[in-house]
CSV table of C-alpha atoms and ligand atoms in Angstrom, one decimal:
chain,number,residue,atom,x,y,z
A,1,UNK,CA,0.0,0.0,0.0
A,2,UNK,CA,2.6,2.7,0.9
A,3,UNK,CA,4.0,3.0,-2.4
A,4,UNK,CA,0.6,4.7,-4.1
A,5,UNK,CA,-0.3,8.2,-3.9
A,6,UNK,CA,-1.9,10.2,-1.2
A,7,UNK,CA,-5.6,9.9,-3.6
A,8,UNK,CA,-5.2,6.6,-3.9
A,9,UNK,CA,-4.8,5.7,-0.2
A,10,UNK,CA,-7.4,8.1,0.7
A,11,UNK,CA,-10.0,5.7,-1.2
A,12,UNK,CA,-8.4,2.3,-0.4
A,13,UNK,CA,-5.8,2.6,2.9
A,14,UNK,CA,-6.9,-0.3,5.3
A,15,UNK,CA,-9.8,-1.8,3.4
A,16,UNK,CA,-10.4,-4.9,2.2
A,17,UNK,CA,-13.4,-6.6,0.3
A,18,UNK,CA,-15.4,-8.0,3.4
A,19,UNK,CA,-13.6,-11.7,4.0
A,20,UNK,CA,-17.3,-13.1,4.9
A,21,UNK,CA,-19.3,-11.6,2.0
A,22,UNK,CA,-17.7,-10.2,-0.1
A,23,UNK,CA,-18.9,-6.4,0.3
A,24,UNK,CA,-16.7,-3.9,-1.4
A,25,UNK,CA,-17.7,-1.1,0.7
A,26,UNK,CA,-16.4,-1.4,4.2
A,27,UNK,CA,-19.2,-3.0,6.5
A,28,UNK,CA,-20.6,-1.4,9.6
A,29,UNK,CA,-19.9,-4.3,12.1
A,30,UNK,CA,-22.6,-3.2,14.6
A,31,UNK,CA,-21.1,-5.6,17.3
A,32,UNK,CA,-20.3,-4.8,21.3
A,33,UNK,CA,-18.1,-8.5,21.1
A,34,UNK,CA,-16.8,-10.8,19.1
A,35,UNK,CA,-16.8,-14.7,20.3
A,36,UNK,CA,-13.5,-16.7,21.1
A,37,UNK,CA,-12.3,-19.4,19.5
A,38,UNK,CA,-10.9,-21.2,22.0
A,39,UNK,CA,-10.1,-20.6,25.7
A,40,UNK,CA,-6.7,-20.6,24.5
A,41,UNK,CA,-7.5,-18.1,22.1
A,42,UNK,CA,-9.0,-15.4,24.5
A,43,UNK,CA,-6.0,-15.8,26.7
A,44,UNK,CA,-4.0,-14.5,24.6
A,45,UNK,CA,-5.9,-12.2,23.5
A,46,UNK,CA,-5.9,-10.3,26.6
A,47,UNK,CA,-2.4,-10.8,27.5
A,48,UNK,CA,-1.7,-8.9,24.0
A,49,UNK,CA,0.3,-12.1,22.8
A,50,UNK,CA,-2.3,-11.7,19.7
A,51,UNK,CA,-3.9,-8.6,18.3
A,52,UNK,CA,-7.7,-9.1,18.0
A,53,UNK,CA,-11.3,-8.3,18.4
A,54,UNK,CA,-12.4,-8.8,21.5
A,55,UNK,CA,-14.9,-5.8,22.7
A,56,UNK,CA,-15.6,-2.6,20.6
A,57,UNK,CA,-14.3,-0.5,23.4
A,58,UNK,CA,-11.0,-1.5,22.4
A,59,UNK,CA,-11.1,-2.7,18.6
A,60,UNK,CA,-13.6,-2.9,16.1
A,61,UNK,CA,-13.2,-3.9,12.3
A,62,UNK,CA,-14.7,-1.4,10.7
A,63,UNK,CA,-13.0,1.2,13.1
A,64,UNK,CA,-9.4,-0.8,12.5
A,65,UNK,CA,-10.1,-0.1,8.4
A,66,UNK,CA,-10.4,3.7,9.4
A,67,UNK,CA,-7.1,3.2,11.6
A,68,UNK,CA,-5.3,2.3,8.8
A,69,UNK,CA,-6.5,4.2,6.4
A,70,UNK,CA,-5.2,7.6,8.8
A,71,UNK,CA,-2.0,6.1,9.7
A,72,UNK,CA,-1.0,5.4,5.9
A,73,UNK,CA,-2.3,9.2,4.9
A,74,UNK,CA,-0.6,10.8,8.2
A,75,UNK,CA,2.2,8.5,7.0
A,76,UNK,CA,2.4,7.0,10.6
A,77,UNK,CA,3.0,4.0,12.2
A,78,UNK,CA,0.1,3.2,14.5
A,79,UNK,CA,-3.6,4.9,14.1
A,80,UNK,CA,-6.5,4.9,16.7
A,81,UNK,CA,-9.4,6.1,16.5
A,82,UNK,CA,-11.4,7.5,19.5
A,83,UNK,CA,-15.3,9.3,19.8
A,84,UNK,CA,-14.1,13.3,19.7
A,85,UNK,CA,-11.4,14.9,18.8
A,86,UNK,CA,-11.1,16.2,22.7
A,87,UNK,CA,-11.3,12.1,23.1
A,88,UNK,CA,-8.4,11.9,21.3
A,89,UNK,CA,-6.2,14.3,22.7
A,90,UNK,CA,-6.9,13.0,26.6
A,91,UNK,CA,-6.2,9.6,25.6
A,92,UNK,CA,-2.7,10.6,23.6
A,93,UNK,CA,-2.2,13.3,27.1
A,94,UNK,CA,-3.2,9.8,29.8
A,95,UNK,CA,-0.1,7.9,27.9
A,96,UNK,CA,2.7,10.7,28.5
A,97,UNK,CA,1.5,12.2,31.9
A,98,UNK,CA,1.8,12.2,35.2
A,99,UNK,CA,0.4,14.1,38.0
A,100,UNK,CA,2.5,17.1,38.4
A,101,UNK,CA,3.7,17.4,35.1
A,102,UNK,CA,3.3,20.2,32.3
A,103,UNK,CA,2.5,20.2,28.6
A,104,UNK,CA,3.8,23.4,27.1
A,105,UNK,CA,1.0,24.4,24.3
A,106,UNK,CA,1.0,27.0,21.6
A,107,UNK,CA,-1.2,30.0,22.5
A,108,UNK,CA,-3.2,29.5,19.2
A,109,UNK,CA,-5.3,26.5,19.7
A,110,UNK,CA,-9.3,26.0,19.2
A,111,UNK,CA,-11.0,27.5,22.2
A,112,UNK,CA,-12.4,23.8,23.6
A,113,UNK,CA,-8.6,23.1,23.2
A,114,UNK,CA,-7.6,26.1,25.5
A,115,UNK,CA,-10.3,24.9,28.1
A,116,UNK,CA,-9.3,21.2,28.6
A,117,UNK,CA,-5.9,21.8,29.1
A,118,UNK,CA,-6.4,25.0,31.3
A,119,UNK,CA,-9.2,23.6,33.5
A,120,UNK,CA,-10.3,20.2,33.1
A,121,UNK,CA,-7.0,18.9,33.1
A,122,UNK,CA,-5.9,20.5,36.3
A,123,UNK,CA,-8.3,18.0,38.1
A,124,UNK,CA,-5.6,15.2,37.2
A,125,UNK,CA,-3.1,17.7,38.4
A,126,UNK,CA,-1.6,18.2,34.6
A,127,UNK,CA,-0.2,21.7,34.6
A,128,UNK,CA,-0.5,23.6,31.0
A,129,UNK,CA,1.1,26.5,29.9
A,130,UNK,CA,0.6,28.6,26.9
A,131,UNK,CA,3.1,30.4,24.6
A,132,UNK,CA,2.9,33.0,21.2
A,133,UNK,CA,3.3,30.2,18.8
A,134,UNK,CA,4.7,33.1,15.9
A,135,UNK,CA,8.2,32.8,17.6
A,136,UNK,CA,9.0,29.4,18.0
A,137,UNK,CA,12.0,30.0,20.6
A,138,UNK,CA,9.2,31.0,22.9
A,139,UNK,CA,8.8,27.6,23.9
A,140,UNK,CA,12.4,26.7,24.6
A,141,UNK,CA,12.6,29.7,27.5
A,142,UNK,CA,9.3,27.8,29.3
A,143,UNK,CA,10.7,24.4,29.3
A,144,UNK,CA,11.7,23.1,32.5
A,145,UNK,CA,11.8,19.8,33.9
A,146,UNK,CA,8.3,19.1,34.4
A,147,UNK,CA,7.4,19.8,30.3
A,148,UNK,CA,6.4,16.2,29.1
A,149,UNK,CA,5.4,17.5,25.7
A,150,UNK,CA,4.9,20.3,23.1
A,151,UNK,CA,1.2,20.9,21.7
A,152,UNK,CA,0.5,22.4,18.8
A,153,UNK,CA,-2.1,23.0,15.9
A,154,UNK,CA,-0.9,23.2,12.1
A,155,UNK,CA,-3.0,25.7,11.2
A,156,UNK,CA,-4.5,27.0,13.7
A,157,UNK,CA,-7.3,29.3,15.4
A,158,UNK,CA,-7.7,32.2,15.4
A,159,UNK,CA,-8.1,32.8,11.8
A,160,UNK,CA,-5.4,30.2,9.8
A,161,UNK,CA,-2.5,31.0,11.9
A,162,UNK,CA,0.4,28.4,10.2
A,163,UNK,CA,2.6,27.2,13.0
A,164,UNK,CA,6.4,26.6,12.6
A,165,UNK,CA,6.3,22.9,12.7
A,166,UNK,CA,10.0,22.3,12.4
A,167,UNK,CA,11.2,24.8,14.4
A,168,UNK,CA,8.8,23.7,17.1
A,169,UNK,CA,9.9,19.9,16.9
A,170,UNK,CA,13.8,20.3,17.2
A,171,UNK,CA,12.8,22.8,20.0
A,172,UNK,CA,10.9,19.7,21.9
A,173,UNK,CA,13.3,17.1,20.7
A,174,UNK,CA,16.3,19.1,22.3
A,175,UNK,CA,14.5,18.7,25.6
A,176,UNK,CA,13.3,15.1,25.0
A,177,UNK,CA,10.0,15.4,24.8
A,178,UNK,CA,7.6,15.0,21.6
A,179,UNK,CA,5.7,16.9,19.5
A,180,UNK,CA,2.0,16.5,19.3
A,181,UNK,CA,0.3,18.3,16.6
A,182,UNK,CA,-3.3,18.4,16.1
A,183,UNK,CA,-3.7,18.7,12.5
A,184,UNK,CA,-7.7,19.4,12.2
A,185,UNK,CA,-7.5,22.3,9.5
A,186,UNK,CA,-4.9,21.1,7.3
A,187,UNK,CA,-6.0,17.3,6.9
A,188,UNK,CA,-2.8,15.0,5.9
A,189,UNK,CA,-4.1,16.5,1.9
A,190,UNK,CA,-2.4,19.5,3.1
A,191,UNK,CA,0.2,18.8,5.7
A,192,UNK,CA,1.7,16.0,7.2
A,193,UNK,CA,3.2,16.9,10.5
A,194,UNK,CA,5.0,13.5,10.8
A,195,UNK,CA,7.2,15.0,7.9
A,196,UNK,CA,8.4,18.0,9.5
A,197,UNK,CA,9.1,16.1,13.0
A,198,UNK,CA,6.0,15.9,14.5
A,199,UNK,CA,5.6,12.5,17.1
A,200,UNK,CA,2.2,12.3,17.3
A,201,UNK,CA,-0.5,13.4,15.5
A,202,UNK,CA,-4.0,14.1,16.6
A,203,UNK,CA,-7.3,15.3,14.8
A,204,UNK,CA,-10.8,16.0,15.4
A,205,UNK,CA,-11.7,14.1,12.6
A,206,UNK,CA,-15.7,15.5,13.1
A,207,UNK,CA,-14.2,18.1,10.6
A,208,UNK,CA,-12.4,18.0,7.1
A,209,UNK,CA,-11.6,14.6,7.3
A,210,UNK,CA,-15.6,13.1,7.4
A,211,UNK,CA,-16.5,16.7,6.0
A,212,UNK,CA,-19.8,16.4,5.8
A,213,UNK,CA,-20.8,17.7,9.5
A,214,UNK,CA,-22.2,14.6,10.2
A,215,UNK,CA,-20.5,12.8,13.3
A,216,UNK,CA,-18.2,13.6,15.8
A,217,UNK,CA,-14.8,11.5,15.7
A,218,UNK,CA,-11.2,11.9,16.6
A,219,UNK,CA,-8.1,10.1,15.7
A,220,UNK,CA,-4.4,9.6,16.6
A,221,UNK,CA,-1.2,8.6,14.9
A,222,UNK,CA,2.0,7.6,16.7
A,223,UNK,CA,4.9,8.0,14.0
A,224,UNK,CA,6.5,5.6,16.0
A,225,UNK,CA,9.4,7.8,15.6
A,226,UNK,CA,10.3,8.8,19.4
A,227,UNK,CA,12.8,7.0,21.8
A,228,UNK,CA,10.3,6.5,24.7
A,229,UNK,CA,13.6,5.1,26.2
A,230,UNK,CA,16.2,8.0,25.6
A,231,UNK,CA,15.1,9.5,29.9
A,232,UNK,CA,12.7,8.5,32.4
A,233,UNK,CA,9.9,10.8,32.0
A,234,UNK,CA,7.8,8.5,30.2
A,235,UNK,CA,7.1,5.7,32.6
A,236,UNK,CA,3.8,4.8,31.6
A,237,UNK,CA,5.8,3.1,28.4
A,238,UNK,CA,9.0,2.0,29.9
A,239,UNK,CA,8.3,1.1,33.7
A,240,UNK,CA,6.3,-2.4,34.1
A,241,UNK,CA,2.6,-2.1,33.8
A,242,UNK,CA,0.5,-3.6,37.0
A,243,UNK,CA,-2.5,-4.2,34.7
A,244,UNK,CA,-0.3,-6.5,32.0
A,245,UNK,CA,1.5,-9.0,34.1
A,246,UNK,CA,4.6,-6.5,34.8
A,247,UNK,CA,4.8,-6.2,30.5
A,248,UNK,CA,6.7,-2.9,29.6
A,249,UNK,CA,5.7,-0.9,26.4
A,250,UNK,CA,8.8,0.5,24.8
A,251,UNK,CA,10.4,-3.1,25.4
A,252,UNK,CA,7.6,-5.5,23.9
A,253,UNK,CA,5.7,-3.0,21.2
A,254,UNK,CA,8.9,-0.7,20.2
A,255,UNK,CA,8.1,1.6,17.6
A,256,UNK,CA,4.4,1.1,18.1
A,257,UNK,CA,4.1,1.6,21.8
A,258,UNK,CA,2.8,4.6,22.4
A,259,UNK,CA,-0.3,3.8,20.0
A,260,UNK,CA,-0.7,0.6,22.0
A,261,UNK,CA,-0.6,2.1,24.9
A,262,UNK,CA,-2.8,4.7,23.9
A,263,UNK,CA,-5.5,1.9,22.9
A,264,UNK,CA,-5.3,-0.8,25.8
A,265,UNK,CA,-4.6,1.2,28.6
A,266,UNK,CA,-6.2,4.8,27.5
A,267,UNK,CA,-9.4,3.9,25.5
A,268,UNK,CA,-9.6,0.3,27.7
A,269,UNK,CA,-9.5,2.5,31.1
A,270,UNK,CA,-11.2,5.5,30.3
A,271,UNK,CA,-13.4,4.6,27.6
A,272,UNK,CA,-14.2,7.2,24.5
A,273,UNK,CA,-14.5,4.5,21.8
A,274,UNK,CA,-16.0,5.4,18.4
A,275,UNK,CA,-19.0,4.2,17.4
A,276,UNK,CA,-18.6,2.0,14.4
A,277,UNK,CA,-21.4,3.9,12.4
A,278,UNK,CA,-19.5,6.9,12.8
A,279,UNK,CA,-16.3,5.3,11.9
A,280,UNK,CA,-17.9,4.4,8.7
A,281,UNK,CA,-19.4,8.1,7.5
A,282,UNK,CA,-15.6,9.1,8.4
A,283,UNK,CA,-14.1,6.6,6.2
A,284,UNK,CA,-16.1,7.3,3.8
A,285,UNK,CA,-15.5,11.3,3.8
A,286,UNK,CA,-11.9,10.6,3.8
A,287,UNK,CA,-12.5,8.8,0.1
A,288,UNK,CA,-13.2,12.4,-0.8
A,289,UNK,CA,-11.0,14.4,1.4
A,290,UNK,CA,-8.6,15.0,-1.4
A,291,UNK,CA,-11.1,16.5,-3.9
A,292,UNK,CA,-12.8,18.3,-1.2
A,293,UNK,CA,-9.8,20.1,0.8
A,294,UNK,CA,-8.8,21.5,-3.1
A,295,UNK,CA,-11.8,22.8,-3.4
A,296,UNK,CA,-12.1,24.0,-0.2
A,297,UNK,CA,-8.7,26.0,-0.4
A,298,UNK,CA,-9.3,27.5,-4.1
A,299,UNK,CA,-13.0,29.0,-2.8
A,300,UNK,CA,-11.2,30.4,0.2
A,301,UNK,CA,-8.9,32.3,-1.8
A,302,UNK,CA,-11.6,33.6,-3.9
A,303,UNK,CA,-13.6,34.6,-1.2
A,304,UNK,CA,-10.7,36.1,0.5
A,305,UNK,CA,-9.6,38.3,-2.3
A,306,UNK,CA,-12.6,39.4,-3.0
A,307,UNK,CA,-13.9,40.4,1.0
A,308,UNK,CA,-10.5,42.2,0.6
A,309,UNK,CA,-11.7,44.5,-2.3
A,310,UNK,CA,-15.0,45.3,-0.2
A,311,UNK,CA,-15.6,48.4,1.3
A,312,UNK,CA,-17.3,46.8,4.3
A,313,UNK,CA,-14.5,45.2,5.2
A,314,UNK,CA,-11.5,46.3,7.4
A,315,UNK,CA,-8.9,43.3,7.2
A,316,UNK,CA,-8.6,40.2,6.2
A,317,UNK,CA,-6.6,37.2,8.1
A,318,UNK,CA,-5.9,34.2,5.5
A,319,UNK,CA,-2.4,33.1,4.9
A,320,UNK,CA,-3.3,32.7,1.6
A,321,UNK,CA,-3.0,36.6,0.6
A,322,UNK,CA,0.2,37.3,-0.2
A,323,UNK,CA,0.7,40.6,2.2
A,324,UNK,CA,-0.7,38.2,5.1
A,325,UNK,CA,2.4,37.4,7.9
A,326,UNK,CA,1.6,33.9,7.5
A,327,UNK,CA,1.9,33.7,3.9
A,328,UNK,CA,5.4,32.4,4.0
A,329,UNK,CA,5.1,29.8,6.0
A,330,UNK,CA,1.9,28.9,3.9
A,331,UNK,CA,4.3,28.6,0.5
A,332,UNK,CA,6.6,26.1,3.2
A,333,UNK,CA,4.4,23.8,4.6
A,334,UNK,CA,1.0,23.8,2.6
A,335,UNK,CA,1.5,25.3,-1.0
A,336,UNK,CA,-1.6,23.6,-2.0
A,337,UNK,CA,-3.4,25.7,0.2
A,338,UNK,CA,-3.9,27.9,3.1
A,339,UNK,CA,-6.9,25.8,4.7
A,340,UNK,CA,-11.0,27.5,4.5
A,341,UNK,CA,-10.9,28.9,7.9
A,342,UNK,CA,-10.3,32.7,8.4
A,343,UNK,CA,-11.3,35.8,10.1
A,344,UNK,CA,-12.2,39.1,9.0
A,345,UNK,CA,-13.3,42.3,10.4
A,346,UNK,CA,-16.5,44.0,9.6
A,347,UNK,CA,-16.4,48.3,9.5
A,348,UNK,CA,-19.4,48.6,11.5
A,349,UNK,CA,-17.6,46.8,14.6
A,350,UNK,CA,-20.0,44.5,17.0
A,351,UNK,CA,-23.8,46.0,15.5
A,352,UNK,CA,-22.5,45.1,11.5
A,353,UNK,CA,-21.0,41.9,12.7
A,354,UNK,CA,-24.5,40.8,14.5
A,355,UNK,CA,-26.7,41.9,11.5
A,356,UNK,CA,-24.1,40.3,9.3
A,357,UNK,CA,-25.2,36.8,10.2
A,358,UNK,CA,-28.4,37.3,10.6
A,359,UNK,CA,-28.5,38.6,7.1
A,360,UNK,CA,-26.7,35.3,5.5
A,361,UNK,CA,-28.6,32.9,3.5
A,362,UNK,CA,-26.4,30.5,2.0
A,363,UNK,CA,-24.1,30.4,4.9
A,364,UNK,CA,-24.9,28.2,7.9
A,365,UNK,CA,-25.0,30.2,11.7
A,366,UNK,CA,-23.3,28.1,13.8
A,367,UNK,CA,-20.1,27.1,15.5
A,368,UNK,CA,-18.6,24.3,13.8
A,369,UNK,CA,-15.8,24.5,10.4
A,370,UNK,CA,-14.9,21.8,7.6
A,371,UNK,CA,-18.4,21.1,6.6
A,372,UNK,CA,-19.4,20.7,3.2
A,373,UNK,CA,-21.4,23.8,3.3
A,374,UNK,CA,-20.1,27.8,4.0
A,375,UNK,CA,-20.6,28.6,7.6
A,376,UNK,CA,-19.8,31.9,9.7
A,377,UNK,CA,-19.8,32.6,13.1
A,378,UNK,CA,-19.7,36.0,15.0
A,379,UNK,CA,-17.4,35.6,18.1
A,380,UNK,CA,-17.8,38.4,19.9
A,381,UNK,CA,-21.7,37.5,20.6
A,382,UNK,CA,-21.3,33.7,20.8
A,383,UNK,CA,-18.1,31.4,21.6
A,384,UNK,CA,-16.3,34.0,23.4
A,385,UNK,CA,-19.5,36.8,24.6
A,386,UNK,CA,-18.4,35.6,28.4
A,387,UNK,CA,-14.8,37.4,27.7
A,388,UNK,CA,-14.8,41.6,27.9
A,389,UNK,CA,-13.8,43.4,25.2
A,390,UNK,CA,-9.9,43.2,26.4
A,391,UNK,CA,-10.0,40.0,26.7
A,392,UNK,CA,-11.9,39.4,23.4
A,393,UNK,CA,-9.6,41.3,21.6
A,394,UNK,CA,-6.3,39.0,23.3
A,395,UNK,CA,-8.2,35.9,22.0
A,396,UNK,CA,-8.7,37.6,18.0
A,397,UNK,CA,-12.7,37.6,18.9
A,398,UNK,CA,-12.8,41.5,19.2
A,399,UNK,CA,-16.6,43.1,18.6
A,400,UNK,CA,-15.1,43.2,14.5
A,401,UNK,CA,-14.6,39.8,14.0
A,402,UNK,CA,-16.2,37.1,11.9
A,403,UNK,CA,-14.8,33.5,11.4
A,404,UNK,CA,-15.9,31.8,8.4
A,405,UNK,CA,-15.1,27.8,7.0
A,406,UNK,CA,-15.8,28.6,3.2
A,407,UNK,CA,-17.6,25.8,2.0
A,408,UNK,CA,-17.3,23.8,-1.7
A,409,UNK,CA,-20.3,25.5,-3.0
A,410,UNK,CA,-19.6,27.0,-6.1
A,411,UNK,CA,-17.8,30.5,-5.1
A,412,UNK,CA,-19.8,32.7,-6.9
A,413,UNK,CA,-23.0,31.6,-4.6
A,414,UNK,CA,-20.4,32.0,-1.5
A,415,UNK,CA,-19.3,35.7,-2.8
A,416,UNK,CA,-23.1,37.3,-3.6
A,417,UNK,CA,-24.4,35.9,0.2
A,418,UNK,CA,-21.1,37.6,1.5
A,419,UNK,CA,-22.1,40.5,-0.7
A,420,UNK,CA,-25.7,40.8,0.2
A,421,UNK,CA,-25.1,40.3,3.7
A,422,UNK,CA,-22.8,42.9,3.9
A,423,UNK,CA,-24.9,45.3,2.2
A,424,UNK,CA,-28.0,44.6,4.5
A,425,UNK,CA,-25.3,45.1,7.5
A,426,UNK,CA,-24.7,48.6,6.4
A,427,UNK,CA,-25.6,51.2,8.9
L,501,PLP,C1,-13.2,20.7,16.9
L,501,PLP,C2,-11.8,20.7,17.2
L,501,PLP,C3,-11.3,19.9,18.3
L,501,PLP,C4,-12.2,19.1,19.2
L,501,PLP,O1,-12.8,18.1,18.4
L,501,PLP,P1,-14.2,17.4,18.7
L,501,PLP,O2,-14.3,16.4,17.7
L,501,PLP,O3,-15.2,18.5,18.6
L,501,PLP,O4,-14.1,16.8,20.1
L,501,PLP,C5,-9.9,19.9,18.6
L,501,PLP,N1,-9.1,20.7,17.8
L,501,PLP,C6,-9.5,21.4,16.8
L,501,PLP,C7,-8.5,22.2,16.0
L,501,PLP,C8,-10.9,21.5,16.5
L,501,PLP,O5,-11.3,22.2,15.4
């Protein structure tokens, strides 16, 4: 399989024609268990001597075929597939942390993102702190001996931001730590983190990747890249594990035991499995994901050209133009494309953003991205209404703002509801 092309392992990475009927399309095996062949057989089994279905908490086939399929596109060594992308991200967190220690995240990260780290996590007594991501040596002078990883988004909120992958990796590989990225916006179709020295990679695949705004799923790839064994600050994979008979990771699974880990300790333990229905509508929006994220792109640059022209309009954010800060590191890591998210700001301030979306017609109200369809929200009365207006402006939601995800409509549609919206806006 790894020697075709990106398309062609988007349509057929990890799937097989079904072995008991012959189905070409991958089957939704709607199954809690699966029975034993033997006493023998489910012994082994759950003393990991074999790999195997035992209970869709832990493995399911038509979930393994979606596995695969984002491991081969990530170019990875291990995929798992979990119910949310916040799923994902506590489960790849529960494999390299202990109480007391740190992960060291970028600044620019979704707003759900910002909140589990900050707060929820604090509960398991995981510390987090938050750096400007634009200067990448920002995170080499908050290191300390606590850090147990780098976090990171691709491209990433507010508004397309394109983070410094590289730069960021050597930064956490000097300290011997990984890199996690969460790679949401770009999809694999636009940048593959694993690539530019990225150890794990995580994804809320509820957006580009099914694409259709039709389940919630997340996903993570270990590169199996990282020397779990190079200090002891990993013990969760190197020390001997109570629940396995005293088995140790690093030693038995090598360069797949984090994603092991991840899967029969993290999703066994605390339990976000995806549903296999839901693994299935993301499998098959990844067949498309290609086609989709090209489109996607070439409408947002369109759109963002032309909102640049208006006269309602006081700025544009999409690393796409080429006077945006961003727009080098857009030609360096995703040349085909700067991603469909960005933000703008509206002349009228808070009033023209408000009657903005309630004027659209085409586009979708709501707080989601990587849908099908155009949608916009208005930060500044929604996601982040709770902040004041200091505070709004810190977190690129100030009373101006308006994030869209341009859809694959055709742009023309996109660019007269933009235009007509605008217009009824005007004061
Ligand atoms: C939506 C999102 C998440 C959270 O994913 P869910 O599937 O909603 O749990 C994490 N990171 C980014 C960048 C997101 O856009």
């Amino acid at each position: 399989m790894s020697d075709y092309g990106f398309d062609t392992l988007a349509v057929h990475a990890g799937a097989h024609p079904d072995p008991a009927t012959g189905a070409r399309s991958t089957p939704i095996y709607q199954t809690t268990s699966f029975v034993f062949e033997s006493a023998d057989q489910a012994a082994a089994l759950f003393n990991l001597q074999v790999f195997g279905n035992i209970y869709t908490r832990i493995m399911n086939p038509t979930t393994a075929v979606l596995e695969e399929r984002i491991a081969a596109l990530e170019g990875g060594r291990v995929g798992l597939a979990t119910a949310s992308g916040h799923a994902a991200q506590v489960i790849a967190f529960h494999t390299l942390m202990e109480p007391g220690c740190e992960i060291l995240a970028a600044r620019q990260l979704y707003g759900g993102s910002l909140n589990q780290l900050s707060q929820s996590f604090a509960k398991f007594n995981w510390g987090a702190k938050f750096v400007d991501a634009t200067e990448p040596e920002n995170f080499r002078r908050e290191l300390n001996e606590k850090t147990r990883c780098i976090f990171i988004e691709s491209i990433a909120n507010p508004g397309g931001f394109i983070t410094d992958i590289e730069a960021i990796a050597a930064i956490a590989h000097s300290a011997g730590i990984p890199l996690i990225v969460d790679n949401t916006f770009a999809t694999p179709y636009l940048i593959r983190p694993i690539e530019w020295g990225a150890d794990v990679v995580v994804h809320s695949a509820t957006k580009y990747l099914n694409g259709h705004g039709n389940s919630i799923a997340g996903l993570i790839v270990d590169s199996g890249k990282f020397d779990w064994g190079q200090n002891n600050k990993f013990p969760t994979l190197t020390e001997p594990c109570p629940s396995y008979h005293g088995m140790r990771f690093w030693e038995t699974f090598g360069d797949m035991a984090f994603g092991v880990a991840c899967r029969v300790l993290g999703l066994r333990d605390l339990g976000p499995a995806l549903s296999p229905m839901n693994a299935f509508l993301t499998l098959t929006g990844i067949e498309t994901l290609p086609l989709r994220m090209q489109k996607h792109c070439d409408n947002a640059l369109e759109v963002a050209r032309w909102l640049k022209r208006h006269p309602k309009v006081a700025w544009v954010n999409y690393a796409g133009l080429e006077d945006d800060p961003c727009y080098n590191l857009h030609r360096t890591y995703c040349p085909k494309g700067a991603g469909s998210v960005f933000t703008f700001g509206v002349t009228g301030g808070y009033e023209a953003g408000v009657a903005l979306v309630n004027n659209v017609r085409l586009f979708s109200h709501l707080a989601n991205v990587g849908d099908t369809r155009s949608l916009i929200i208005h930060p500044a009365s929604t996601t982040h209404r709770q902040l004041d207006d200091d505070k709004k402006r810190a977190a690129g939601a100030g009373p101006e703002v308006i994030r869209v995800s341009i859809g694959i409509e055709d742009a023309k549609d996109i660019i007269a509801d933009l235009d007509q919206a605008l217009n009824a806006a005007a004061d």
